[in-house]
Coordinates of C-alpha atoms in Angstrom, one line a residue:
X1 CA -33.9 155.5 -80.3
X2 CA -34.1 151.9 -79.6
X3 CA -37.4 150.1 -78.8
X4 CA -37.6 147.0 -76.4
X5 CA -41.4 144.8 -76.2
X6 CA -40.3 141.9 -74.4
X7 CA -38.0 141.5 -71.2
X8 CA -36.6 138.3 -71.0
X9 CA -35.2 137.9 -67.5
X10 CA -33.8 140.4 -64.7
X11 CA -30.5 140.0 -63.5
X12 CA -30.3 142.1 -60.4
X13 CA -33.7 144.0 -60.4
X14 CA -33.6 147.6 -60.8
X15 CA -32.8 151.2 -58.9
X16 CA -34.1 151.5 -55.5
X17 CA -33.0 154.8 -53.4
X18 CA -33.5 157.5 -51.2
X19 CA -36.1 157.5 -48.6
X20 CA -36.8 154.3 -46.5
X21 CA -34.2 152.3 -48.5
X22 CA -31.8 149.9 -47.5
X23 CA -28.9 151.8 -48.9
X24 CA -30.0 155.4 -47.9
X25 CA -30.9 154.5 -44.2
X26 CA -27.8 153.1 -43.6
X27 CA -25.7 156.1 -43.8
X28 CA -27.5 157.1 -40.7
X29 CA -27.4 154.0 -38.8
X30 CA -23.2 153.3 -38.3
X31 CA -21.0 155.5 -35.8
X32 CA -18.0 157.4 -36.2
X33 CA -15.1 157.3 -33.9
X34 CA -15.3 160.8 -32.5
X35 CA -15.5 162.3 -28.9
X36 CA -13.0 163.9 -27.0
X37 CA -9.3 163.7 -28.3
X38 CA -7.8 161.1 -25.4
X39 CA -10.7 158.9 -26.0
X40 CA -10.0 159.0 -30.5
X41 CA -6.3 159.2 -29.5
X42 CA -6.9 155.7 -27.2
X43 CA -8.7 154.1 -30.6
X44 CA -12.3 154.4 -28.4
X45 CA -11.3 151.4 -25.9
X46 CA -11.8 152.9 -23.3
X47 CA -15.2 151.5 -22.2
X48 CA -14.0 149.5 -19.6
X49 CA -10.8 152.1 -18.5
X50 CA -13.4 154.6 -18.4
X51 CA -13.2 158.2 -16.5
X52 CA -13.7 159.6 -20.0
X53 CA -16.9 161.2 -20.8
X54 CA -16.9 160.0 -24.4
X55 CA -17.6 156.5 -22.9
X56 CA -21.4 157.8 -21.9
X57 CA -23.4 155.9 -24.7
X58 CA -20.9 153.1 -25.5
X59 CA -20.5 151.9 -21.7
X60 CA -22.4 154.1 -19.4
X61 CA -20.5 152.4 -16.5
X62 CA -17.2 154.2 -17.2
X63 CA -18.6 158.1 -15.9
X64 CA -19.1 156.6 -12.6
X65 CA -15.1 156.3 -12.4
X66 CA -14.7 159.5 -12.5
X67 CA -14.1 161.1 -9.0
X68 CA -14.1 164.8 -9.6
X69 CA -16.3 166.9 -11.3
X70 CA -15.4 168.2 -15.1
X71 CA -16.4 169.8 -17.8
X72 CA -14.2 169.7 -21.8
X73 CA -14.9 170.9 -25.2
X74 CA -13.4 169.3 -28.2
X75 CA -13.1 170.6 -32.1
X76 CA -10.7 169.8 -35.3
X77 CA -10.6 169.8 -38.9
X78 CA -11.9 167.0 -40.9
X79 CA -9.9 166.3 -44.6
X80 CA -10.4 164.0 -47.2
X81 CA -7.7 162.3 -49.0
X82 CA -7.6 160.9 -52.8
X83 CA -10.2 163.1 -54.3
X84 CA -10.7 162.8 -58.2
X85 CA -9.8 166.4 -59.6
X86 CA -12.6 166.5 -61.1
X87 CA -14.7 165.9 -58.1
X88 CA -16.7 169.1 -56.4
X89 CA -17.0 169.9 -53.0
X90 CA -14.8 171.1 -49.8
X91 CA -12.3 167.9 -49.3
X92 CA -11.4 169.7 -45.3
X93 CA -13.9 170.9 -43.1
X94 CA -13.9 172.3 -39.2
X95 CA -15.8 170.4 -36.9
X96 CA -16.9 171.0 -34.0
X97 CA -17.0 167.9 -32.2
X98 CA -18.1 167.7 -28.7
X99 CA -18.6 169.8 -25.2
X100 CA -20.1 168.4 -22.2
X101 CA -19.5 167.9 -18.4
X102 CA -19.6 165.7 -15.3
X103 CA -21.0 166.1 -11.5
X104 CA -19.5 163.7 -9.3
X105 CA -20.8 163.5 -5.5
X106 CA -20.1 161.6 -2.5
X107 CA -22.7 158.9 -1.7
X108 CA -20.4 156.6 0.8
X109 CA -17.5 156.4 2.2
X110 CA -15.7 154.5 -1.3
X111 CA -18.9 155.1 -3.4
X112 CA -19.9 157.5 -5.8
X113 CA -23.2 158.9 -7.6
X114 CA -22.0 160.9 -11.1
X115 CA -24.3 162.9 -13.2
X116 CA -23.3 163.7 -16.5
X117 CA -24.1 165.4 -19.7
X118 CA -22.5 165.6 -22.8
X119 CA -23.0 166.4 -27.0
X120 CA -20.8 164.9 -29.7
X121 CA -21.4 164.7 -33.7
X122 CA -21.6 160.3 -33.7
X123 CA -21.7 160.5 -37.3
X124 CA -20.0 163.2 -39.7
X125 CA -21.2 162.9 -43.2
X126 CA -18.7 165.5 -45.0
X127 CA -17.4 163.2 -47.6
X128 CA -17.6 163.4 -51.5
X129 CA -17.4 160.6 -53.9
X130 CA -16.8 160.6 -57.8
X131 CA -16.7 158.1 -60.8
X132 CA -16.3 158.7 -64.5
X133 CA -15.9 156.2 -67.5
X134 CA -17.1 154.1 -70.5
X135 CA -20.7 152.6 -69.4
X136 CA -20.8 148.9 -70.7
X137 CA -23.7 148.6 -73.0
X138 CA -26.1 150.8 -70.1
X139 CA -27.3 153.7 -69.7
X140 CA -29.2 155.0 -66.4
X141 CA -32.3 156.2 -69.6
X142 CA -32.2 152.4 -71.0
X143 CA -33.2 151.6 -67.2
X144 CA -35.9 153.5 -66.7
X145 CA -37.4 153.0 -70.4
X146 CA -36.9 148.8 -69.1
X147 CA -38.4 149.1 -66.2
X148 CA -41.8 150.8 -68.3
X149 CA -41.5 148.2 -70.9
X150 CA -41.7 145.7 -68.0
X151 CA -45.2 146.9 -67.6
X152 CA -46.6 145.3 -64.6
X153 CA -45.3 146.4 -60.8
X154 CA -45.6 142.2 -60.3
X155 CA -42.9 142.1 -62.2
X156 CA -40.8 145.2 -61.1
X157 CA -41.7 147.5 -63.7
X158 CA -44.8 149.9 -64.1
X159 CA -47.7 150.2 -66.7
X160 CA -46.3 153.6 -67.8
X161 CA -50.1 155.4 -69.1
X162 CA -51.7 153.2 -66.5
X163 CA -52.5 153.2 -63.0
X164 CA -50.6 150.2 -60.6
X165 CA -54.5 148.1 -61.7
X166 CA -53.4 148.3 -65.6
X167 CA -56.7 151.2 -65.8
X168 CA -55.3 153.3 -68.5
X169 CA -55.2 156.8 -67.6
X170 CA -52.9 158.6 -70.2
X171 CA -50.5 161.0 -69.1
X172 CA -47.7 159.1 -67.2
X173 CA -49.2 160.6 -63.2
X174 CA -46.0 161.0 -60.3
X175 CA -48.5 160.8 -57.8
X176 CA -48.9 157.4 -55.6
X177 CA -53.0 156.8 -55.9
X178 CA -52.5 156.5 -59.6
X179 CA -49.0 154.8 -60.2
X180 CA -46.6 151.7 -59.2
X181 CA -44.9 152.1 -55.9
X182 CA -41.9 150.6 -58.2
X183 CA -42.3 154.2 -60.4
X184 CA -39.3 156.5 -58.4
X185 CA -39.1 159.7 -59.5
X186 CA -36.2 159.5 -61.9
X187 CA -38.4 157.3 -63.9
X188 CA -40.7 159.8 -64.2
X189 CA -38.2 162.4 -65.2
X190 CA -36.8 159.7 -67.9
X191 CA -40.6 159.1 -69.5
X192 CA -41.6 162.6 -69.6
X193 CA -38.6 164.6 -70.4
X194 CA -36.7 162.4 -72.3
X195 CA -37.8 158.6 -73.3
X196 CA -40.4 160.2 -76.2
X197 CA -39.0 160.8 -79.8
X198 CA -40.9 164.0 -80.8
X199 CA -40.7 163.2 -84.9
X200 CA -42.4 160.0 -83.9
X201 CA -44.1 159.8 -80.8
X202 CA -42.9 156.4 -79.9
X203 CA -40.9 155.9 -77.0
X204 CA -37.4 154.4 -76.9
X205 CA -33.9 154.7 -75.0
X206 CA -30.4 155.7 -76.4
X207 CA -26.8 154.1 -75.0
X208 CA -24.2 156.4 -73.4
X209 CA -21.1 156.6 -74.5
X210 CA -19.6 158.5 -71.2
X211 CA -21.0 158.6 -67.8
X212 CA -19.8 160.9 -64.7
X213 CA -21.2 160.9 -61.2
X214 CA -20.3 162.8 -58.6
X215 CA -22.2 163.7 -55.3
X216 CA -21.3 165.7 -52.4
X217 CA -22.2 164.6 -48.6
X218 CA -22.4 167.0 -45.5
X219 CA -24.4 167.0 -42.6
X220 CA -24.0 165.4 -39.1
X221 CA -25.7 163.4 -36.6
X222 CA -25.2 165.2 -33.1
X223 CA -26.3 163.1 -29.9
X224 CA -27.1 164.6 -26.6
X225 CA -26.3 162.1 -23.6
X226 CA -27.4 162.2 -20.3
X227 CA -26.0 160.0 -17.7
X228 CA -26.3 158.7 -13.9
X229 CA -23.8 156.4 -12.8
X230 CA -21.8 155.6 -9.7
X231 CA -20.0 152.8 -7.7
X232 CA -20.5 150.6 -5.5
X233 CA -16.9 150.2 -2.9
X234 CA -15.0 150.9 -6.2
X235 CA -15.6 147.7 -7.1
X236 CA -18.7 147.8 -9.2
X237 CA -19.8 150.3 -11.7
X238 CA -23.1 151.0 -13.0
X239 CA -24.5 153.3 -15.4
X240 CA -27.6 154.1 -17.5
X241 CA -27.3 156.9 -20.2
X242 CA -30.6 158.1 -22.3
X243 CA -29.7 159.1 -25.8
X244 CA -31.3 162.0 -28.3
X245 CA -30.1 162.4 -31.6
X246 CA -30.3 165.2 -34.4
X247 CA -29.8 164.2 -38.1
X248 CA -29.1 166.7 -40.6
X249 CA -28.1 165.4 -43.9
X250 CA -27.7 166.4 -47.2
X251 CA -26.5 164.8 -50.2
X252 CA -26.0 166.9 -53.2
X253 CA -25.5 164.5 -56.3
X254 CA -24.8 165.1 -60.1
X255 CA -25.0 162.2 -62.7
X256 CA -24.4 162.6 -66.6
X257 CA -24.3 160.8 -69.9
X258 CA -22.9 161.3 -73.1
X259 CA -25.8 160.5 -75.6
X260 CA -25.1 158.9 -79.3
X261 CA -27.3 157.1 -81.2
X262 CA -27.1 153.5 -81.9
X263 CA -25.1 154.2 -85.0
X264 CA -22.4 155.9 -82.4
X265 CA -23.2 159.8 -83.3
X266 CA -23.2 161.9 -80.6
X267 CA -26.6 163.7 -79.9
X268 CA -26.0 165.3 -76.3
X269 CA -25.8 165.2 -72.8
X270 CA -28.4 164.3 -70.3
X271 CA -27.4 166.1 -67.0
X272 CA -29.0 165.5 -63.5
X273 CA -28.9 166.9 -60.3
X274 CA -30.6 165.9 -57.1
X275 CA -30.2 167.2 -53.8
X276 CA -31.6 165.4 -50.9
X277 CA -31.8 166.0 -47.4
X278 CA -33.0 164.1 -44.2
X279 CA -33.7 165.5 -41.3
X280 CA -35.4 164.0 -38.1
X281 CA -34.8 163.0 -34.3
X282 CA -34.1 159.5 -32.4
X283 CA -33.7 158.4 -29.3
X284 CA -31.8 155.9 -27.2
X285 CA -31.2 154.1 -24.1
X286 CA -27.9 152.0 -23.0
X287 CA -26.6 151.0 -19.9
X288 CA -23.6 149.1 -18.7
X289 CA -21.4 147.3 -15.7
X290 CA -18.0 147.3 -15.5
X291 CA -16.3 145.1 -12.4
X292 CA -12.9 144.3 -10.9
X293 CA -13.2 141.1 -10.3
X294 CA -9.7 141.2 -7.9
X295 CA -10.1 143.8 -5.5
X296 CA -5.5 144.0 -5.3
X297 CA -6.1 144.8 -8.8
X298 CA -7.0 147.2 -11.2
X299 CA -8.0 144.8 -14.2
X300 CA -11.6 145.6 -14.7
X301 CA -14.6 144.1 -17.3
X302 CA -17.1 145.3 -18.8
X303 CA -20.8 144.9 -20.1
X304 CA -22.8 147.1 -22.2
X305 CA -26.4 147.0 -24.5
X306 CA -27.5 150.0 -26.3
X307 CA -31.5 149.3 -27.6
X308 CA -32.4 150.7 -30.9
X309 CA -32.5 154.3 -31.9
X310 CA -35.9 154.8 -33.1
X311 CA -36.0 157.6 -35.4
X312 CA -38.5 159.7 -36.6
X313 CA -37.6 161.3 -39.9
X314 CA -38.4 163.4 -42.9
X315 CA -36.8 163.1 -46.3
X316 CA -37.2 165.2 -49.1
X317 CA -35.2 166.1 -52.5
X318 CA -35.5 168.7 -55.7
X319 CA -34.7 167.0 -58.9
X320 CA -33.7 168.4 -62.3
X321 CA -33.5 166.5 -65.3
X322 CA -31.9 168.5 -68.1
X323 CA -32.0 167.8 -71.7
X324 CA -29.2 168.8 -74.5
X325 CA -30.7 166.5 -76.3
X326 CA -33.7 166.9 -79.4
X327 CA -36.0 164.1 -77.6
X328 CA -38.1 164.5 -75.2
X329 CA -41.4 166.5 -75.4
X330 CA -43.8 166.5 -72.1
X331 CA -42.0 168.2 -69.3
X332 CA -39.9 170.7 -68.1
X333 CA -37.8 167.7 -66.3
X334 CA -38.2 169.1 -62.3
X335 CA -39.6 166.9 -59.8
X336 CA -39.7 167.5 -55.8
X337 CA -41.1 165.3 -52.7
X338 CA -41.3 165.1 -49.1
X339 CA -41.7 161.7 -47.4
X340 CA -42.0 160.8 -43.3
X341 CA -40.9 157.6 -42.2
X342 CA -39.6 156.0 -39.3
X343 CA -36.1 153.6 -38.8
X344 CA -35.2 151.6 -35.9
X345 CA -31.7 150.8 -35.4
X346 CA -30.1 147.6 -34.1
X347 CA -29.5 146.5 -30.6
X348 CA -25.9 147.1 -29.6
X349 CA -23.9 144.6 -27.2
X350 CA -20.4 145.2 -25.7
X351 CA -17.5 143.2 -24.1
X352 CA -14.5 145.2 -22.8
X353 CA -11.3 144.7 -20.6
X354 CA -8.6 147.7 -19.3
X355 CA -6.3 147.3 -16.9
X356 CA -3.5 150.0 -15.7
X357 CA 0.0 149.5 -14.4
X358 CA 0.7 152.1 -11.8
X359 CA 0.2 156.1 -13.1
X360 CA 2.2 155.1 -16.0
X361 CA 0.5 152.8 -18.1
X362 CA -3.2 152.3 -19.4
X363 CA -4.2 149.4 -21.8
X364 CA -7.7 149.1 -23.4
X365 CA -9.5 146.6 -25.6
X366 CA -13.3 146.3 -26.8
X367 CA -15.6 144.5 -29.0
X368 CA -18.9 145.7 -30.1
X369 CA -21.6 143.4 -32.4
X370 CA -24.7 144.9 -34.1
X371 CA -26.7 143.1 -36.6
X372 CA -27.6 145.9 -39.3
X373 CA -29.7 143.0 -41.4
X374 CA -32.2 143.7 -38.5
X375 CA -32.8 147.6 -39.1
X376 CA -36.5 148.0 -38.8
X377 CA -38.0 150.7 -41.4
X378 CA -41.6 151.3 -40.9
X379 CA -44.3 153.5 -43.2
X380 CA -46.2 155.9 -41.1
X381 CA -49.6 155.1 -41.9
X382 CA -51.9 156.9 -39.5
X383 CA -52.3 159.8 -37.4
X384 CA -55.3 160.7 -34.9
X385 CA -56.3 162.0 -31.3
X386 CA -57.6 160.8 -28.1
X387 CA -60.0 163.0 -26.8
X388 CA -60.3 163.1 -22.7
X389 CA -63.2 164.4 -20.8
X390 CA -61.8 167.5 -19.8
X391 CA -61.2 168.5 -23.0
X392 CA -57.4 167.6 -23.3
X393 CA -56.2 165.4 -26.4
X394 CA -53.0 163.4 -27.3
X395 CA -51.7 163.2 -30.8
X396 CA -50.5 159.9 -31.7
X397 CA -49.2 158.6 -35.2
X398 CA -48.7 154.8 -35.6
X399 CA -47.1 153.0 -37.9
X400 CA -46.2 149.2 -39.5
X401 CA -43.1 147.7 -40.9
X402 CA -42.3 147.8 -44.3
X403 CA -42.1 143.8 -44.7
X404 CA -41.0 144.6 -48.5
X405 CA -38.4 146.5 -47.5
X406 CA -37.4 145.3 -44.4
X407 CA -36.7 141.7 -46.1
X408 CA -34.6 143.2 -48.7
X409 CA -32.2 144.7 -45.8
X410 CA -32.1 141.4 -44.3
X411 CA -30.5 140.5 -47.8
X412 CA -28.3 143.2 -48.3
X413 CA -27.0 143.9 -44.7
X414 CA -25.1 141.8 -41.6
X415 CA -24.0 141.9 -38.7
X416 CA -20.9 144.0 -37.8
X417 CA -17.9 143.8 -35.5
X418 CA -16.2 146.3 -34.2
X419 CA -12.7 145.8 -32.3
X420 CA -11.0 148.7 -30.4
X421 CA -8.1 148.4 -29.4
X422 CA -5.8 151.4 -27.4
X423 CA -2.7 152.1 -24.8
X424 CA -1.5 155.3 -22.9
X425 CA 2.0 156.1 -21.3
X426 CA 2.8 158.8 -19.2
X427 CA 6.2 159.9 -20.2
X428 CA 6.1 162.4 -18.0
X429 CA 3.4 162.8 -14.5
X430 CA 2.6 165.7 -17.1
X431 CA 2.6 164.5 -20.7
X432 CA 0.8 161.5 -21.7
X433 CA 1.3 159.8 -25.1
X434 CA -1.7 157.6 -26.8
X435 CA -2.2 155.2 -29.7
X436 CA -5.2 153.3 -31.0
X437 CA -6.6 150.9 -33.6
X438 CA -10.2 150.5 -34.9
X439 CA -11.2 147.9 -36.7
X440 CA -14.9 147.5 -38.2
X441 CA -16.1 144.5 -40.8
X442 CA -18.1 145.6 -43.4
X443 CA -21.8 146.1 -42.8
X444 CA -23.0 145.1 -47.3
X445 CA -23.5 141.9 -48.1
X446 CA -20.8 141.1 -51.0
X447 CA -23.8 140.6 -53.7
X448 CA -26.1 143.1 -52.1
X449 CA -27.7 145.7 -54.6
X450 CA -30.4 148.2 -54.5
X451 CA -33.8 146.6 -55.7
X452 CA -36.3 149.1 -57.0
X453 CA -38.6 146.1 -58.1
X454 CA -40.0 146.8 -54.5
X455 CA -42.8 147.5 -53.9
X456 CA -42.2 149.9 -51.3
X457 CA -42.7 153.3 -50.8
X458 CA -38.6 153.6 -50.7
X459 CA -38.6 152.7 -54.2
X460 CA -41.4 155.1 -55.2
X461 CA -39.6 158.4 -53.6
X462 CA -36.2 157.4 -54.9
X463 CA -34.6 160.4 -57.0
X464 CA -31.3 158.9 -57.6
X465 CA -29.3 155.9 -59.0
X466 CA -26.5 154.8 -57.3
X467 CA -25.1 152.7 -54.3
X468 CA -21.9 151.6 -52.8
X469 CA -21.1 148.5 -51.4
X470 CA -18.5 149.7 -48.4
X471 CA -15.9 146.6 -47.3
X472 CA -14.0 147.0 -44.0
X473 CA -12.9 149.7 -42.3
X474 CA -9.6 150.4 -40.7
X475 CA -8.7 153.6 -38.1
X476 CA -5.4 154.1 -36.6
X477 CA -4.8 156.9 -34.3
X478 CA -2.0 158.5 -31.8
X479 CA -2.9 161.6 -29.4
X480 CA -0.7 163.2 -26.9
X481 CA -2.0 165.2 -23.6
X482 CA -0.8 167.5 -21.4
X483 CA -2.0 168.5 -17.5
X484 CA -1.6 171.9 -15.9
X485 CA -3.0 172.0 -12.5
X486 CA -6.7 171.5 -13.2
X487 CA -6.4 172.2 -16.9
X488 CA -5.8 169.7 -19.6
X489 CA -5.1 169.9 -23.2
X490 CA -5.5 166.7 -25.9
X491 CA -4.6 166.3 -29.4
X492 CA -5.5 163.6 -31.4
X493 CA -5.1 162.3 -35.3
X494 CA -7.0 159.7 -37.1
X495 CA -6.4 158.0 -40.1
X496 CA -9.4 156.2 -41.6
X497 CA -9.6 153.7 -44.5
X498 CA -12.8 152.3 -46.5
X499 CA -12.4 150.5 -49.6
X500 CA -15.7 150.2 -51.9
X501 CA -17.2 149.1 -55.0
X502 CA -19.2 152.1 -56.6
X503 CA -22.8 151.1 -58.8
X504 CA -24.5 153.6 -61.0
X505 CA -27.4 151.3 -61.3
X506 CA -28.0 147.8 -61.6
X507 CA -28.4 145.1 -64.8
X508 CA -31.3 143.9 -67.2
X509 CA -31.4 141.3 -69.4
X510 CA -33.6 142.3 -73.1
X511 CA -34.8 140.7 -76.0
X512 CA -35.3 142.9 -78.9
X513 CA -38.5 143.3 -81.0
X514 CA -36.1 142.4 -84.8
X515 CA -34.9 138.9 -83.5
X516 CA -31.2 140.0 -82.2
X517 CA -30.4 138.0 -79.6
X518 CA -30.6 138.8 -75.8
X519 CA -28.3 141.9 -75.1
X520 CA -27.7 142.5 -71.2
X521 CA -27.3 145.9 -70.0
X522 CA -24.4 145.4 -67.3
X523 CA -24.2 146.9 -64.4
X524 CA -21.0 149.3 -64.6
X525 CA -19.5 149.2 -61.3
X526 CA -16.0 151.4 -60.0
X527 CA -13.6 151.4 -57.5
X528 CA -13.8 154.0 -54.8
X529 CA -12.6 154.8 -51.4
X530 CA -13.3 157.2 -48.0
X531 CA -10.3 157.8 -46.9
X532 CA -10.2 160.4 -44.0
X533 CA -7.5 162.2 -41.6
X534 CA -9.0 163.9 -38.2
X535 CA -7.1 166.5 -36.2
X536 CA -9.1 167.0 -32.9
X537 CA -8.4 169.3 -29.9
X538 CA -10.0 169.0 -26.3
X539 CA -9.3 172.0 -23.8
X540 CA -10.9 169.9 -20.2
X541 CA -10.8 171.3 -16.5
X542 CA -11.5 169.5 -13.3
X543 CA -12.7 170.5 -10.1

């Protein structure tokens, strides 16, 4: 094993994952295109066509077009394209996808007052992501054993014996009163099960000569609208939608290296496994306007804003660190933790045109801008009641941004654009044919990276070591429907495309204790992608 005493400069700090971290909060934080299959089939641009129910949180305007009553229920398969073979998991899962209904009543002679509810999974996490190769000169073991020889959270390391004060207290203690918030729990894994030589005592770190990663992502958000709209001499629309959602996620992840020595002899694999989930509850609130400006025509525009979703949330992982190796001496390499935090999502703002040409043809086209560099995550850091005199109390739980944090996401996220795009023909009075085109900029900064030289509680209750840096995303879609008296009956497929670069962990420069010169441990990065086909059917019937 190799000793380091002095660190000579940081390139890109270190690991910093899993709860209330930039990286990890923003899987939860960016929509899918999902609803019912004309409104996937019609790319989503159909906030300002509306008379879909899918348009209830993205413009609630568009329900109070509708002008009967309704109810529809949509569900597909989900499949994953270009998965390594060596990759684990289920590449094409059923989904079920959405079911809801609206009430539409007379309130004038040309005016209506709709009330509508509906449920749809906004984000589907079922996704699985892979990387294998030839680290270059780094090993995830050589970060942790850096980030102790750093000493000093200050710096971005930890005092590893000592408490975040530099008291020595001798074992190497996971719990926060005692260690640096810059101390995750892979670290502690590394020093306790690993890092020691047990012929020697002294602690070092060993290269890798292979690495392989490979996690597994299911889960959903659902989100439960619940809508009041109407019009105003079908002229004016107005609507105002309140928004609940349900986050279940899990990420199942396992990471390996090849150990050798620093002559190149292989001396066994280090194998982990970590399997995270986050679960919580947000809500929301949006409202919109759409207008025709021309009353001889059907061109319309609209407005939208969606506030935050402020989530309450709970994440917690079992980790295993297992050994094939003849170091390590301490512990049997398990560690598990629960954390509750909140996260605040961006504001939302909307622009959107749709105009129709007799019963034959429907055009739509939106824009949508959130600024992800603004997602609030805040520590929950009290909790208390308020007594009243007849003996009644409120709970309340308050809580404060995590500035650390919270400037780091400034640096690692921006603002996003999403373009919709869509067009229907009636071939038939019967049979309708769709087509659609998403387009969404990437929400990473190109030089963003995970920094676990925070001091944050996100960096403390990290368990794992990666992070991708996702580039633009491209959707294209085609749906077809078909009417039967009251009855009607939508297909829909979507082809989705997300290009990425793939990090195991990031870089260190080092200066060795027997003069060699600096050696930097690179960051090893891959090339990965998300690419995803949707088949989605919606059975609907008015009245």
């Amino acid at each position: 094993m190799k000793k380091i005493y002095i660190i000579a400069a940081m390139l890109a700090g270190t690991m910093s994952m899993a709860a209330q971290e930039t990286y990890e909060n923003a899987k939860l934080v960016d929509n899918d295109l999902n609803g019912t299959a004309r409104y996937v089939g019609m790319g989503g641009a159909l906030d300002a066509l509306g008379a879909d129910i899918s348009v209830i949180n993205s413009n609630p305007a568009g329900i109070g077009l509708f002008r009967h009553s309704m109810i529809s229920t949509s569900f597909g398969l989900v499949m994953q394209q270009d998965v390594p073979g060596y990759a684990t998991g289920n590449k094409t899962n059923v989904s079920f996808d959405q079911i809801g209904f609206v009430y539409s009543a007379n309130s004038g002679k040309n005016s209506k007052l709709n009330f509508a509810f509906n449920y749809h999974k906004s984000k589907n996490f079922d996704y699985i992501l892979a990387a294998a190769g030839k680290p270059n000169n780094a090993s995830q073991n050589m970060l942790s054993y850096i980030k102790g020889a750093v000493g000093s959270q200050k710096e971005g390391g930890f005092n590893v014996g000592q408490d975040k004060n530099g008291t020595y207290i001798g074992y190497v203690d996971e719990t926060s009163e005692y260690t640096a918030a810059t101390f995750n729990q892979l670290d502690y894994l590394y020093w306790n099960a690993f890092l020691v030589d047990p012929k020697t005592g002294d602690y070092g770190y060993n290269p890798a000569q292979y690495l392989m990663f490979n996690r597994e992502h299911t889960g959903y958000i659902g989100s439960y609208d619940f809508n009041i709209s109407g019009n105003i001499n079908d002229r004016v629309y107005l609507g105002l939608t309140f928004g609940f959602n349900d986050v279940h996620y899990n990420g199942y992840g396992q990471y390996a290296e090849e150990i050798v020595d620093f002559n190149g002899n292989y001396v066994g694999d280090i194998n982990i496994t970590d399997d995270r989930r986050i679960t919580g509850s947000g809500f929301s609130m949006s409202a919109g306007v759409i207008v025709r400006p021309i009353e001889e025509s059907p061109f319309r525009i609209g407005l939208s804003v969606t506030s935050p979703t402020w989530y309450d949330l709970t994440t917690e992982n079992y980790t295993v660190l297992d050994n094939g190796t003849s170091y390590g001496m301490f512990d049997n390499g398990k560690s598990d933790e629960a954390y509750d935090f909140k996260l605040y999502t961006p504001w939302k703002f909307g622009i959107s045109l749709g105009h129709t040409v007799g019963n034959y043809l429907a055009l739509g086209a939106s824009y949508e801008y959130a600024d992800y560099s603004t997602m609030n995550t805040r520590v929950n850091d009290g909790y208390g009641y308020d007594w009243w005199n007849d003996g009644w109390y409120d709970y309340y739980e308050s809580s404060s941004s995590d500035k650390v944090m919270n400037n780091h996401t400034k640096r690692t996220l921006k603002g996003v654009s999403t373009l919709r795009l869509g067009a229907e023909v009636k071939a038939t009075p019967n049979l309708a044919i769709r087509a659609g085109y998403n387009y969404v900029s990437s929400m990473y900064s190109k030089d963003g990276y995970k920094d676990g030289s925070l001091v944050s509680e996100g960096s403390y209750y990290s368990s794992a070591s990666d992070y991708t840096n996702w580039k633009d995303t491209n959707r294209f879609t085609l749906g077809l429907g078909y009417n039967v008296d009251k009855w009607n009956f939508d297909l829909a497929w979507q082809y989705s495309a997300t290009n990425g670069t793939f990090y195991p962990y990031t870089s260190y420069a080092v200066s060795y204790d027997d003069g060699t010169p600096d050696v930097i441990m690179s960051e090893d990065k891959f090339d990965v992608t998300n690419k995803r086909h949707q088949l989605l059917l919606t059975v609907g019937y008015h009245f």
